[in-house]
Amino acid sequence: MSLKEKLLNSTSFTRRTFLKGASVAGATAALYGCGGGGGGKTYMEEDTTVEVPKITERVIAGATPHNCGGRCQSRYYVKDGVIKRIVTDEKPDLPIGGGDDPQYRSCVRCRSRKEWFYRKDRLMYPLKQTGNRGDVSTLVRISWDQAFTEIAAKMADLKTRFGAKAFHSIYSSGDASGWARNSLNRLLSLYGGYTSYYTNYSFPALEHVAKFVDGATEGTPAGNGRQDAVNAERIVLWSYNPHETVFGTNTAWYLQQAKEKGIPVIAVDTRVSKAVATAADEFINLMPCTDAALLLGMMYHLLTTRYADLDIASIDKYCFGFFDNGSTLIRSDVDAVNYSVPAGGSLSAFILGNENTLVTAGRNNATSIYPNTIGYNVNATDPLYGKTVKIWGQAPKTPEWAEKITGVPAAKIRELANMYLDYKVTTWIGGGYQRHTESEQAVWLNRIFSVITDNWGQFGASSGRNSNNVTATLPSDSMSAGITNAVNLTSNIYAAGRLTSPLAYVPTAQRGNIPVFVVPDAVDNMGTTNSKWNDGQVKHLPEAFGKAIFAAGGNIMVNQSGDINYNLNIFKDKSKAELIVTFDHFLTPSAAISDYILPSTMQGEKPGSANAWGTGEACIRMNKVHDIPGEVMDEYSICAGIAEKLGLETTYLAGYPKGQEGMEARIKAGWDAGNLSAKYGMSYEEWCEKGIASLHKSYTPAQYFIKFKAFRDNPTASPLLTPSGKFEAYSMNMMEDYEARYHENIDNTTTDAGGVATLYNAGTIYSRYHGASTGRRYVYPIPMYIPTIEGRHAIDTVNPTDAMAHDDPLGCNAKGYTYTLHTWHLMYRSHSTLANVAYLNENFKKDIHGNLTYLDPNRNFRDGVWDDNVYEPIWLNPSDAADLGLAEGDRALIENDRGKMYVSVVLTQRVPKKIIYIGQGAWEKKNAQGIDVGGSANSVITARPSRICKGMTSANDSRVKITKA
């Protein structure tokens, strides 16, 4: 009897035997819903009567992680050198309290890698551009020796003319093994150095704000370990979608563990994400980019109706600047006279506006000094010059005020605020709510809200990116040992004399580097004292910056950066960046504008190790599972080849062998040097065989990691690394850092709505650079709600003439750009990684007739990924579709001043009116008319950086027109 017949005739089967036999045709449909039956066997009991197919392939444990938050295990079935199938971690789950060791299961991204290895458009040999950048017809095949020789010669020429500041290692995150960036940066370091960048594309405001509000060495606003969620009384997912973004392997599993203990889960989000759909008991839907208004409305309710229930002493003890009074410093090395909160300058004063109840209560010395509008620190030629938007500095931020902005009913705002005050709440935050032009404000307010409601530093109560209970150590590859990694630009771009506080409380990265999102502006304007965005650091850059750009496993230059056409114009200009070298597997849009394209190994074609985003309690082994095809070379060997031509090969190799033998030897040496066999209880060889070394164990709830516990227990002995030593609701340090980055912060261009050119109530704000000034600012020392440049308010749809309607400083409405484009991280790509994998894309992309389409995996690399008849889907509200004359599957044209793109329409009630949702990461490809048919949202998204940290805004802050095509 065949296995299929045995399964079909069995009266009982188990999950394990079913999964073992699931490859039998029809097994899923025939059996998965059946219950246990005769013979006394239960549903989950082992059935030894079924013959399991014999595995004839070699099974290799490994991983092929992307720049998603997960670092998951894959198991490769390989026969005759060919990957036959990919499965994942199959060990038993051990629940919280019973081992705390879940499976490190990979999702469809890693399991689709088989086609990625074998696509016909893979780059198999080095390419050189002999014509204009971006012209794929003039790319020619060259040898590795020619590539090494010519790249080294160009590097030597640039170094002679400009010095090491000419070399820039651009942001790239496509190779999670680390070999691409580590090998490149070692090479550049040995050659004298290179310029780097500040923060990243994903979490710029989260990282910037945390370093000033939580402490200079903090990475992002962080909360307790994931396991601690079971100690909470409520869990809030704030702009948090771990089911698709995979925010740490198994985060969704931990969430489910908490749900099974009966803890209610509330989602605050702009979209019905997978996390909302599968985990939330309640969904609070708000307009994109309005989270700060929601938080202010909640705080107003607590400061008025629930004031008697606030722990004022605790707020004063742990938070600086929430009130005018009680804001003392823990630290003695800071100028307490000048580092102080002015009358009416505290966050609570801003929240109450012109109401004086806190003045009467003695908590504040004056009502709000903040104006009703704010301007933009831009060039005179910028369309925002002289424009303002409302910030309601004199208005009370009531729940009714917040309702018109966010769309969340005032009663629900009060209910949510009460919940935070009355229960222990664990809030897990994501990154989506800080991807817009005013990104810093909501991040800042979220941290302060956690402090005033006492949801921090204790069991079951925290707010931030969830942490790991223990941290797994990866074996060092020693690539950066003893190397000065970067050229420091502090003397060019940072004026430390503008700071009141000591440098110890100012994060170091932005002193010597520019924000990653303004690199195109920097390459365009280096050495000219100009900046498209009036960025003070860019205007002070030396001419050398970005003369040579090296991209090691990234698609940032064009595809993943806002405003593709703006970037293309800069990077195609050989008088600016004179050399662009890219390591990649495919001819991505960014690789296509390079001078040299070097085909590099995929993960799975080289050894390595990986750990998840901030939640890694296991060291994942990345075994080699696939032979390197064609002339493809690993990045360690590529950089060794260039090093040889520069006379640096011996120093670069440091006694290790060349090639993958040397890579393996470096990892083994790092394992031994870190004594990791003792840490993990297994040998190096066992780790390679099992593919995972875990630190999970059976914790008690009292053993979970609690962020800021030492500060809470004894703030004097363990102050935060801020000038006050506390969480900072009033951060003069953040404002002064903005000024130290050469930004003029006094607004001499605009006035308030009533013609007021100064602060209210004779208020003054001190900074060392500007002194005690009454002038309006572009950046203030407190968080507030600032409407995004191209956003919308909830009231706009109901009554666009209402006083609370969204300001429109760029005139988007008059241009017909009446829809907000909103992007998210979706399941069938990881940023732009896997954008050319048909297995995934053909389930979503549609052809010109609205039909799901087969995507040919046999295309030549010069053909691009998709033709002009296959389109990325957008989500559109049916009511909007009726107004536009659009039906399901129609091809639509999305456009604005920045570009045009074709898309395919999907109708769903999960989208509010006047908003369009599209997944980010698709590869841009223009047709003959210059319209993007690849589906890259960045064709129409702004490249304007955020107000304070100059971070990426490519997600929620772009207005477009949509018409039937």
JSON list of N, CA, C and O in Angstrom, two decimals, residues 148 151-153 155-156 159 164 167 183-193 479 483 550 636-656 658 666:
[
{"chain": "A", "resi": 148, "resn": "PHE", "atom": "N", "xyz": [39.79, 44.18, -10.65]},
{"chain": "A", "resi": 148, "resn": "PHE", "atom": "CA", "xyz": [40.63, 44.53, -9.51]},
{"chain": "A", "resi": 148, "resn": "PHE", "atom": "C", "xyz": [41.64, 45.61, -9.88]},
{"chain": "A", "resi": 148, "resn": "PHE", "atom": "O", "xyz": [41.85, 46.58, -9.14]},
{"chain": "A", "resi": 151, "resn": "ILE", "atom": "N", "xyz": [39.80, 49.11, -10.63]},
{"chain": "A", "resi": 151, "resn": "ILE", "atom": "CA", "xyz": [39.22, 49.71, -9.42]},
{"chain": "A", "resi": 151, "resn": "ILE", "atom": "C", "xyz": [40.33, 50.23, -8.52]},
{"chain": "A", "resi": 151, "resn": "ILE", "atom": "O", "xyz": [40.25, 51.35, -7.99]},
{"chain": "A", "resi": 152, "resn": "ALA", "atom": "N", "xyz": [41.39, 49.43, -8.35]},
{"chain": "A", "resi": 152, "resn": "ALA", "atom": "CA", "xyz": [42.50, 49.86, -7.51]},
{"chain": "A", "resi": 152, "resn": "ALA", "atom": "C", "xyz": [43.16, 51.11, -8.09]},
{"chain": "A", "resi": 152, "resn": "ALA", "atom": "O", "xyz": [43.54, 52.03, -7.34]},
{"chain": "A", "resi": 153, "resn": "ALA", "atom": "N", "xyz": [43.31, 51.17, -9.39]},
{"chain": "A", "resi": 153, "resn": "ALA", "atom": "CA", "xyz": [43.93, 52.34, -10.01]},
{"chain": "A", "resi": 153, "resn": "ALA", "atom": "C", "xyz": [43.09, 53.59, -9.80]},
{"chain": "A", "resi": 153, "resn": "ALA", "atom": "O", "xyz": [43.61, 54.68, -9.52]},
{"chain": "A", "resi": 155, "resn": "MET", "atom": "N", "xyz": [40.98, 54.08, -7.34]},
{"chain": "A", "resi": 155, "resn": "MET", "atom": "CA", "xyz": [41.07, 54.41, -5.92]},
{"chain": "A", "resi": 155, "resn": "MET", "atom": "C", "xyz": [42.35, 55.18, -5.63]},
{"chain": "A", "resi": 155, "resn": "MET", "atom": "O", "xyz": [42.34, 56.17, -4.88]},
{"chain": "A", "resi": 156, "resn": "ALA", "atom": "N", "xyz": [43.46, 54.72, -6.21]},
{"chain": "A", "resi": 156, "resn": "ALA", "atom": "CA", "xyz": [44.74, 55.40, -5.99]},
{"chain": "A", "resi": 156, "resn": "ALA", "atom": "C", "xyz": [44.70, 56.82, -6.52]},
{"chain": "A", "resi": 156, "resn": "ALA", "atom": "O", "xyz": [45.21, 57.76, -5.88]},
{"chain": "A", "resi": 159, "resn": "LYS", "atom": "N", "xyz": [42.50, 58.94, -4.16]},
{"chain": "A", "resi": 159, "resn": "LYS", "atom": "CA", "xyz": [43.17, 59.19, -2.88]},
{"chain": "A", "resi": 159, "resn": "LYS", "atom": "C", "xyz": [44.25, 60.25, -3.04]},
{"chain": "A", "resi": 159, "resn": "LYS", "atom": "O", "xyz": [44.44, 61.11, -2.16]},
{"chain": "A", "resi": 164, "resn": "ALA", "atom": "N", "xyz": [41.51, 60.19, 1.89]},
{"chain": "A", "resi": 164, "resn": "ALA", "atom": "CA", "xyz": [40.60, 59.09, 2.24]},
{"chain": "A", "resi": 164, "resn": "ALA", "atom": "C", "xyz": [39.15, 59.54, 2.35]},
{"chain": "A", "resi": 164, "resn": "ALA", "atom": "O", "xyz": [38.23, 58.71, 2.30]},
{"chain": "A", "resi": 167, "resn": "PHE", "atom": "N", "xyz": [36.30, 58.26, -0.15]},
{"chain": "A", "resi": 167, "resn": "PHE", "atom": "CA", "xyz": [35.69, 56.94, -0.18]},
{"chain": "A", "resi": 167, "resn": "PHE", "atom": "C", "xyz": [34.50, 56.88, 0.77]},
{"chain": "A", "resi": 167, "resn": "PHE", "atom": "O", "xyz": [34.62, 57.17, 1.96]},
{"chain": "A", "resi": 183, "resn": "SER", "atom": "N", "xyz": [33.98, 43.02, 4.87]},
{"chain": "A", "resi": 183, "resn": "SER", "atom": "CA", "xyz": [35.13, 42.89, 3.96]},
{"chain": "A", "resi": 183, "resn": "SER", "atom": "C", "xyz": [35.46, 44.22, 3.31]},
{"chain": "A", "resi": 183, "resn": "SER", "atom": "O", "xyz": [36.63, 44.63, 3.24]},
{"chain": "A", "resi": 184, "resn": "LEU", "atom": "N", "xyz": [34.43, 44.92, 2.84]},
{"chain": "A", "resi": 184, "resn": "LEU", "atom": "CA", "xyz": [34.65, 46.21, 2.21]},
{"chain": "A", "resi": 184, "resn": "LEU", "atom": "C", "xyz": [35.24, 47.22, 3.19]},
{"chain": "A", "resi": 184, "resn": "LEU", "atom": "O", "xyz": [36.23, 47.90, 2.88]},
{"chain": "A", "resi": 185, "resn": "ASN", "atom": "N", "xyz": [34.65, 47.32, 4.37]},
{"chain": "A", "resi": 185, "resn": "ASN", "atom": "CA", "xyz": [35.12, 48.33, 5.32]},
{"chain": "A", "resi": 185, "resn": "ASN", "atom": "C", "xyz": [36.52, 48.03, 5.84]},
{"chain": "A", "resi": 185, "resn": "ASN", "atom": "O", "xyz": [37.28, 48.95, 6.14]},
{"chain": "A", "resi": 186, "resn": "ARG", "atom": "N", "xyz": [36.88, 46.75, 5.91]},
{"chain": "A", "resi": 186, "resn": "ARG", "atom": "CA", "xyz": [38.26, 46.42, 6.28]},
{"chain": "A", "resi": 186, "resn": "ARG", "atom": "C", "xyz": [39.22, 46.91, 5.20]},
{"chain": "A", "resi": 186, "resn": "ARG", "atom": "O", "xyz": [40.25, 47.52, 5.51]},
{"chain": "A", "resi": 187, "resn": "LEU", "atom": "N", "xyz": [38.87, 46.65, 3.96]},
{"chain": "A", "resi": 187, "resn": "LEU", "atom": "CA", "xyz": [39.71, 47.09, 2.86]},
{"chain": "A", "resi": 187, "resn": "LEU", "atom": "C", "xyz": [39.88, 48.61, 2.87]},
{"chain": "A", "resi": 187, "resn": "LEU", "atom": "O", "xyz": [41.00, 49.13, 2.79]},
{"chain": "A", "resi": 188, "resn": "LEU", "atom": "N", "xyz": [38.77, 49.34, 2.98]},
{"chain": "A", "resi": 188, "resn": "LEU", "atom": "CA", "xyz": [38.84, 50.80, 2.95]},
{"chain": "A", "resi": 188, "resn": "LEU", "atom": "C", "xyz": [39.57, 51.34, 4.17]},
{"chain": "A", "resi": 188, "resn": "LEU", "atom": "O", "xyz": [40.30, 52.35, 4.07]},
{"chain": "A", "resi": 189, "resn": "SER", "atom": "N", "xyz": [39.39, 50.69, 5.31]},
{"chain": "A", "resi": 189, "resn": "SER", "atom": "CA", "xyz": [40.11, 51.13, 6.52]},
{"chain": "A", "resi": 189, "resn": "SER", "atom": "C", "xyz": [41.62, 51.00, 6.34]},
{"chain": "A", "resi": 189, "resn": "SER", "atom": "O", "xyz": [42.38, 51.91, 6.69]},
{"chain": "A", "resi": 190, "resn": "LEU", "atom": "N", "xyz": [42.04, 49.88, 5.79]},
{"chain": "A", "resi": 190, "resn": "LEU", "atom": "CA", "xyz": [43.47, 49.65, 5.60]},
{"chain": "A", "resi": 190, "resn": "LEU", "atom": "C", "xyz": [44.07, 50.60, 4.57]},
{"chain": "A", "resi": 190, "resn": "LEU", "atom": "O", "xyz": [45.27, 50.89, 4.60]},
{"chain": "A", "resi": 191, "resn": "TYR", "atom": "N", "xyz": [43.21, 51.13, 3.71]},
{"chain": "A", "resi": 191, "resn": "TYR", "atom": "CA", "xyz": [43.70, 52.06, 2.70]},
{"chain": "A", "resi": 191, "resn": "TYR", "atom": "C", "xyz": [43.65, 53.51, 3.18]},
{"chain": "A", "resi": 191, "resn": "TYR", "atom": "O", "xyz": [43.90, 54.42, 2.41]},
{"chain": "A", "resi": 192, "resn": "GLY", "atom": "N", "xyz": [43.32, 53.71, 4.41]},
{"chain": "A", "resi": 192, "resn": "GLY", "atom": "CA", "xyz": [43.35, 55.05, 4.97]},
{"chain": "A", "resi": 192, "resn": "GLY", "atom": "C", "xyz": [42.06, 55.53, 5.57]},
{"chain": "A", "resi": 192, "resn": "GLY", "atom": "O", "xyz": [42.02, 56.54, 6.28]},
{"chain": "A", "resi": 193, "resn": "GLY", "atom": "N", "xyz": [40.97, 54.80, 5.30]},
{"chain": "A", "resi": 193, "resn": "GLY", "atom": "CA", "xyz": [39.70, 55.18, 5.90]},
{"chain": "A", "resi": 193, "resn": "GLY", "atom": "C", "xyz": [38.61, 55.47, 4.88]},
{"chain": "A", "resi": 193, "resn": "GLY", "atom": "O", "xyz": [38.84, 55.42, 3.67]},
{"chain": "A", "resi": 479, "resn": "MET", "atom": "N", "xyz": [37.31, 40.82, 11.24]},
{"chain": "A", "resi": 479, "resn": "MET", "atom": "CA", "xyz": [37.57, 41.67, 10.09]},
{"chain": "A", "resi": 479, "resn": "MET", "atom": "C", "xyz": [37.87, 43.11, 10.49]},
{"chain": "A", "resi": 479, "resn": "MET", "atom": "O", "xyz": [38.55, 43.85, 9.79]},
{"chain": "A", "resi": 483, "resn": "ILE", "atom": "N", "xyz": [41.32, 47.98, 13.47]},
{"chain": "A", "resi": 483, "resn": "ILE", "atom": "CA", "xyz": [41.16, 48.84, 12.31]},
{"chain": "A", "resi": 483, "resn": "ILE", "atom": "C", "xyz": [40.40, 50.09, 12.68]},
{"chain": "A", "resi": 483, "resn": "ILE", "atom": "O", "xyz": [39.38, 50.04, 13.38]},
{"chain": "A", "resi": 550, "resn": "PHE", "atom": "N", "xyz": [31.01, 52.87, -2.64]},
{"chain": "A", "resi": 550, "resn": "PHE", "atom": "CA", "xyz": [31.04, 51.42, -2.65]},
{"chain": "A", "resi": 550, "resn": "PHE", "atom": "C", "xyz": [29.75, 50.92, -2.01]},
{"chain": "A", "resi": 550, "resn": "PHE", "atom": "O", "xyz": [29.43, 51.28, -0.89]},
{"chain": "A", "resi": 636, "resn": "TYR", "atom": "N", "xyz": [34.73, 38.53, 0.60]},
{"chain": "A", "resi": 636, "resn": "TYR", "atom": "CA", "xyz": [36.04, 38.46, 1.26]},
{"chain": "A", "resi": 636, "resn": "TYR", "atom": "C", "xyz": [37.15, 38.33, 0.21]},
{"chain": "A", "resi": 636, "resn": "TYR", "atom": "O", "xyz": [38.18, 39.00, 0.27]},
{"chain": "A", "resi": 637, "resn": "SER", "atom": "N", "xyz": [36.89, 37.48, -0.79]},
{"chain": "A", "resi": 637, "resn": "SER", "atom": "CA", "xyz": [37.89, 37.27, -1.85]},
{"chain": "A", "resi": 637, "resn": "SER", "atom": "C", "xyz": [37.94, 38.46, -2.80]},
{"chain": "A", "resi": 637, "resn": "SER", "atom": "O", "xyz": [39.00, 38.81, -3.31]},
{"chain": "A", "resi": 638, "resn": "ILE", "atom": "N", "xyz": [36.78, 39.08, -3.07]},
{"chain": "A", "resi": 638, "resn": "ILE", "atom": "CA", "xyz": [36.77, 40.26, -3.93]},
{"chain": "A", "resi": 638, "resn": "ILE", "atom": "C", "xyz": [37.65, 41.36, -3.34]},
{"chain": "A", "resi": 638, "resn": "ILE", "atom": "O", "xyz": [38.49, 41.95, -4.03]},
{"chain": "A", "resi": 639, "resn": "CYS", "atom": "N", "xyz": [37.46, 41.62, -2.07]},
{"chain": "A", "resi": 639, "resn": "CYS", "atom": "CA", "xyz": [38.23, 42.69, -1.43]},
{"chain": "A", "resi": 639, "resn": "CYS", "atom": "C", "xyz": [39.70, 42.30, -1.28]},
{"chain": "A", "resi": 639, "resn": "CYS", "atom": "O", "xyz": [40.59, 43.17, -1.33]},
{"chain": "A", "resi": 640, "resn": "ALA", "atom": "N", "xyz": [39.97, 41.00, -1.13]},
{"chain": "A", "resi": 640, "resn": "ALA", "atom": "CA", "xyz": [41.35, 40.55, -1.10]},
{"chain": "A", "resi": 640, "resn": "ALA", "atom": "C", "xyz": [42.02, 40.80, -2.46]},
{"chain": "A", "resi": 640, "resn": "ALA", "atom": "O", "xyz": [43.20, 41.17, -2.54]},
{"chain": "A", "resi": 641, "resn": "GLY", "atom": "N", "xyz": [41.26, 40.61, -3.55]},
{"chain": "A", "resi": 641, "resn": "GLY", "atom": "CA", "xyz": [41.80, 40.86, -4.88]},
{"chain": "A", "resi": 641, "resn": "GLY", "atom": "C", "xyz": [42.13, 42.33, -5.09]},
{"chain": "A", "resi": 641, "resn": "GLY", "atom": "O", "xyz": [43.18, 42.67, -5.67]},
{"chain": "A", "resi": 642, "resn": "ILE", "atom": "N", "xyz": [41.25, 43.23, -4.63]},
{"chain": "A", "resi": 642, "resn": "ILE", "atom": "CA", "xyz": [41.54, 44.66, -4.74]},
{"chain": "A", "resi": 642, "resn": "ILE", "atom": "C", "xyz": [42.71, 45.02, -3.83]},
{"chain": "A", "resi": 642, "resn": "ILE", "atom": "O", "xyz": [43.60, 45.81, -4.21]},
{"chain": "A", "resi": 643, "resn": "ALA", "atom": "N", "xyz": [42.72, 44.43, -2.62]},
{"chain": "A", "resi": 643, "resn": "ALA", "atom": "CA", "xyz": [43.82, 44.69, -1.69]},
{"chain": "A", "resi": 643, "resn": "ALA", "atom": "C", "xyz": [45.16, 44.31, -2.28]},
{"chain": "A", "resi": 643, "resn": "ALA", "atom": "O", "xyz": [46.16, 45.02, -2.10]},
{"chain": "A", "resi": 644, "resn": "GLU", "atom": "N", "xyz": [45.20, 43.21, -3.01]},
{"chain": "A", "resi": 644, "resn": "GLU", "atom": "CA", "xyz": [46.46, 42.79, -3.64]},
{"chain": "A", "resi": 644, "resn": "GLU", "atom": "C", "xyz": [46.97, 43.87, -4.60]},
{"chain": "A", "resi": 644, "resn": "GLU", "atom": "O", "xyz": [48.16, 44.20, -4.63]},
{"chain": "A", "resi": 645, "resn": "LYS", "atom": "N", "xyz": [46.07, 44.44, -5.41]},
{"chain": "A", "resi": 645, "resn": "LYS", "atom": "CA", "xyz": [46.47, 45.47, -6.37]},
{"chain": "A", "resi": 645, "resn": "LYS", "atom": "C", "xyz": [46.91, 46.76, -5.67]},
{"chain": "A", "resi": 645, "resn": "LYS", "atom": "O", "xyz": [47.69, 47.54, -6.23]},
{"chain": "A", "resi": 646, "resn": "LEU", "atom": "N", "xyz": [46.43, 46.96, -4.45]},
{"chain": "A", "resi": 646, "resn": "LEU", "atom": "CA", "xyz": [46.81, 48.15, -3.68]},
{"chain": "A", "resi": 646, "resn": "LEU", "atom": "C", "xyz": [48.04, 47.89, -2.79]},
{"chain": "A", "resi": 646, "resn": "LEU", "atom": "O", "xyz": [48.47, 48.77, -2.05]},
{"chain": "A", "resi": 647, "resn": "GLY", "atom": "N", "xyz": [48.57, 46.67, -2.86]},
{"chain": "A", "resi": 647, "resn": "GLY", "atom": "CA", "xyz": [49.73, 46.32, -2.04]},
{"chain": "A", "resi": 647, "resn": "GLY", "atom": "C", "xyz": [49.37, 46.04, -0.59]},
{"chain": "A", "resi": 647, "resn": "GLY", "atom": "O", "xyz": [50.21, 46.14, 0.30]},
{"chain": "A", "resi": 648, "resn": "LEU", "atom": "N", "xyz": [48.10, 45.65, -0.34]},
{"chain": "A", "resi": 648, "resn": "LEU", "atom": "CA", "xyz": [47.64, 45.46, 1.03]},
{"chain": "A", "resi": 648, "resn": "LEU", "atom": "C", "xyz": [47.18, 44.03, 1.32]},
{"chain": "A", "resi": 648, "resn": "LEU", "atom": "O", "xyz": [46.59, 43.76, 2.36]},
{"chain": "A", "resi": 649, "resn": "GLU", "atom": "N", "xyz": [47.47, 43.10, 0.42]},
{"chain": "A", "resi": 649, "resn": "GLU", "atom": "CA", "xyz": [46.92, 41.76, 0.58]},
{"chain": "A", "resi": 649, "resn": "GLU", "atom": "C", "xyz": [47.36, 41.09, 1.88]},
{"chain": "A", "resi": 649, "resn": "GLU", "atom": "O", "xyz": [46.53, 40.51, 2.60]},
{"chain": "A", "resi": 650, "resn": "THR", "atom": "N", "xyz": [48.64, 41.17, 2.21]},
{"chain": "A", "resi": 650, "resn": "THR", "atom": "CA", "xyz": [49.14, 40.51, 3.42]},
{"chain": "A", "resi": 650, "resn": "THR", "atom": "C", "xyz": [48.46, 41.08, 4.67]},
{"chain": "A", "resi": 650, "resn": "THR", "atom": "O", "xyz": [48.02, 40.32, 5.56]},
{"chain": "A", "resi": 651, "resn": "THR", "atom": "N", "xyz": [48.37, 42.40, 4.73]},
{"chain": "A", "resi": 651, "resn": "THR", "atom": "CA", "xyz": [47.72, 43.03, 5.88]},
{"chain": "A", "resi": 651, "resn": "THR", "atom": "C", "xyz": [46.24, 42.68, 5.92]},
{"chain": "A", "resi": 651, "resn": "THR", "atom": "O", "xyz": [45.67, 42.42, 6.98]},
{"chain": "A", "resi": 652, "resn": "TYR", "atom": "N", "xyz": [45.60, 42.69, 4.76]},
{"chain": "A", "resi": 652, "resn": "TYR", "atom": "CA", "xyz": [44.17, 42.39, 4.69]},
{"chain": "A", "resi": 652, "resn": "TYR", "atom": "C", "xyz": [43.89, 40.97, 5.18]},
{"chain": "A", "resi": 652, "resn": "TYR", "atom": "O", "xyz": [42.96, 40.74, 5.97]},
{"chain": "A", "resi": 653, "resn": "LEU", "atom": "N", "xyz": [44.66, 39.99, 4.73]},
{"chain": "A", "resi": 653, "resn": "LEU", "atom": "CA", "xyz": [44.42, 38.60, 5.10]},
{"chain": "A", "resi": 653, "resn": "LEU", "atom": "C", "xyz": [44.82, 38.31, 6.54]},
{"chain": "A", "resi": 653, "resn": "LEU", "atom": "O", "xyz": [44.24, 37.43, 7.19]},
{"chain": "A", "resi": 654, "resn": "ALA", "atom": "N", "xyz": [45.81, 39.03, 7.06]},
{"chain": "A", "resi": 654, "resn": "ALA", "atom": "CA", "xyz": [46.25, 38.90, 8.46]},
{"chain": "A", "resi": 654, "resn": "ALA", "atom": "C", "xyz": [46.55, 37.45, 8.84]},
{"chain": "A", "resi": 654, "resn": "ALA", "atom": "O", "xyz": [46.21, 36.99, 9.94]},
{"chain": "A", "resi": 655, "resn": "GLY", "atom": "N", "xyz": [47.17, 36.71, 7.92]},
{"chain": "A", "resi": 655, "resn": "GLY", "atom": "CA", "xyz": [47.58, 35.35, 8.23]},
{"chain": "A", "resi": 655, "resn": "GLY", "atom": "C", "xyz": [46.54, 34.29, 7.95]},
{"chain": "A", "resi": 655, "resn": "GLY", "atom": "O", "xyz": [46.84, 33.10, 8.07]},
{"chain": "A", "resi": 656, "resn": "TYR", "atom": "N", "xyz": [45.35, 34.68, 7.57]},
{"chain": "A", "resi": 656, "resn": "TYR", "atom": "CA", "xyz": [44.30, 33.71, 7.23]},
{"chain": "A", "resi": 656, "resn": "TYR", "atom": "C", "xyz": [44.39, 33.36, 5.74]},
{"chain": "A", "resi": 656, "resn": "TYR", "atom": "O", "xyz": [44.86, 34.16, 4.93]},
{"chain": "A", "resi": 658, "resn": "LYS", "atom": "N", "xyz": [43.13, 32.68, 1.83]},
{"chain": "A", "resi": 658, "resn": "LYS", "atom": "CA", "xyz": [42.21, 33.36, 0.95]},
{"chain": "A", "resi": 658, "resn": "LYS", "atom": "C", "xyz": [40.91, 32.56, 0.85]},
{"chain": "A", "resi": 658, "resn": "LYS", "atom": "O", "xyz": [40.83, 31.41, 1.23]},
{"chain": "A", "resi": 666, "resn": "ARG", "atom": "N", "xyz": [38.29, 32.14, 10.03]},
{"chain": "A", "resi": 666, "resn": "ARG", "atom": "CA", "xyz": [38.05, 33.33, 10.86]},
{"chain": "A", "resi": 666, "resn": "ARG", "atom": "C", "xyz": [36.87, 33.10, 11.82]},
{"chain": "A", "resi": 666, "resn": "ARG", "atom": "O", "xyz": [36.93, 33.49, 12.98]}
]
